[in-house]
Amino acid sequence: KAAFINFISDQEWKSIEPVSSWFGPSSFLMSSMSALFKLSMWIRHGHGYLTENLGIPVWGSYAVFGLATLFLGMVLGLVSAVLGAGCDFVT
């Protein structure tokens, strides 16, 4: 506590370089990290709901999320293929 008070009263904070805009709280990077943490919390709550409220075994919850991941990957791949079909790439 004393070190923090001295840090403020001696104005040592002025000698510290500010955080770059890339790592600032409103940057794209930090917003993306926030979204990933929110997604992980949603998955955790979904797992809890499936196992505690619906009585699905833990392995069943993992299977549901695994299948959802595969399905989402297939949908995103299909969308990517459809959008990329109109592009002429030179290989």
Tab-separated table of N, CA, C and O in Angstrom, residues 46-57 61 64:
chain	number	residue	atom	x	y	z
A	46	GLY	N	-23.566	-23.430	-21.228
A	46	GLY	CA	-24.275	-24.438	-22.026
A	46	GLY	C	-23.963	-25.848	-21.566
A	46	GLY	O	-24.855	-26.696	-21.474
A	47	HIS	N	-22.705	-26.094	-21.246
A	47	HIS	CA	-22.301	-27.408	-20.731
A	47	HIS	C	-22.994	-27.691	-19.397
A	47	HIS	O	-23.501	-28.791	-19.174
A	48	GLY	N	-23.016	-26.679	-18.533
A	48	GLY	CA	-23.695	-26.845	-17.239
A	48	GLY	C	-25.177	-27.125	-17.410
A	48	GLY	O	-25.748	-27.966	-16.706
A	49	TYR	N	-25.809	-26.417	-18.354
A	49	TYR	CA	-27.239	-26.629	-18.599
A	49	TYR	C	-27.492	-28.047	-19.101
A	49	TYR	O	-28.423	-28.718	-18.645
A	50	LEU	N	-26.663	-28.496	-20.041
A	50	LEU	CA	-26.861	-29.838	-20.593
A	50	LEU	C	-26.649	-30.927	-19.543
A	50	LEU	O	-27.402	-31.902	-19.496
A	51	THR	N	-25.642	-30.761	-18.695
A	51	THR	CA	-25.336	-31.816	-17.727
A	51	THR	C	-26.192	-31.738	-16.472
A	51	THR	O	-26.620	-32.769	-15.953
A	52	GLU	N	-26.445	-30.543	-15.971
A	52	GLU	CA	-27.176	-30.404	-14.705
A	52	GLU	C	-28.692	-30.372	-14.895
A	52	GLU	O	-29.420	-31.043	-14.172
A	53	ASN	N	-29.171	-29.611	-15.857
A	53	ASN	CA	-30.621	-29.460	-16.024
A	53	ASN	C	-31.241	-30.567	-16.869
A	53	ASN	O	-32.336	-31.036	-16.572
A	54	LEU	N	-30.558	-30.970	-17.935
A	54	LEU	CA	-31.116	-31.993	-18.813
A	54	LEU	C	-30.652	-33.397	-18.464
A	54	LEU	O	-31.170	-34.369	-18.991
A	55	GLY	N	-29.635	-33.501	-17.613
A	55	GLY	CA	-29.151	-34.804	-17.178
A	55	GLY	C	-28.322	-35.559	-18.205
A	55	GLY	O	-28.142	-36.766	-18.087
A	56	ILE	N	-27.826	-34.857	-19.209
A	56	ILE	CA	-26.976	-35.492	-20.214
A	56	ILE	C	-25.616	-35.766	-19.572
A	56	ILE	O	-25.080	-34.917	-18.874
A	57	PRO	N	-25.038	-36.946	-19.800
A	57	PRO	CA	-23.707	-37.206	-19.238
A	57	PRO	C	-22.668	-36.245	-19.829
A	57	PRO	O	-22.868	-35.665	-20.890
A	61	SER	N	-22.387	-34.171	-23.487
A	61	SER	CA	-22.246	-32.729	-23.701
A	61	SER	C	-21.059	-32.447	-24.614
A	61	SER	O	-21.144	-31.609	-25.514
A	64	VAL	N	-22.097	-33.211	-28.112
A	64	VAL	CA	-22.955	-32.152	-28.671
A	64	VAL	C	-22.101	-30.992	-29.157
A	64	VAL	O	-22.269	-30.494	-30.284
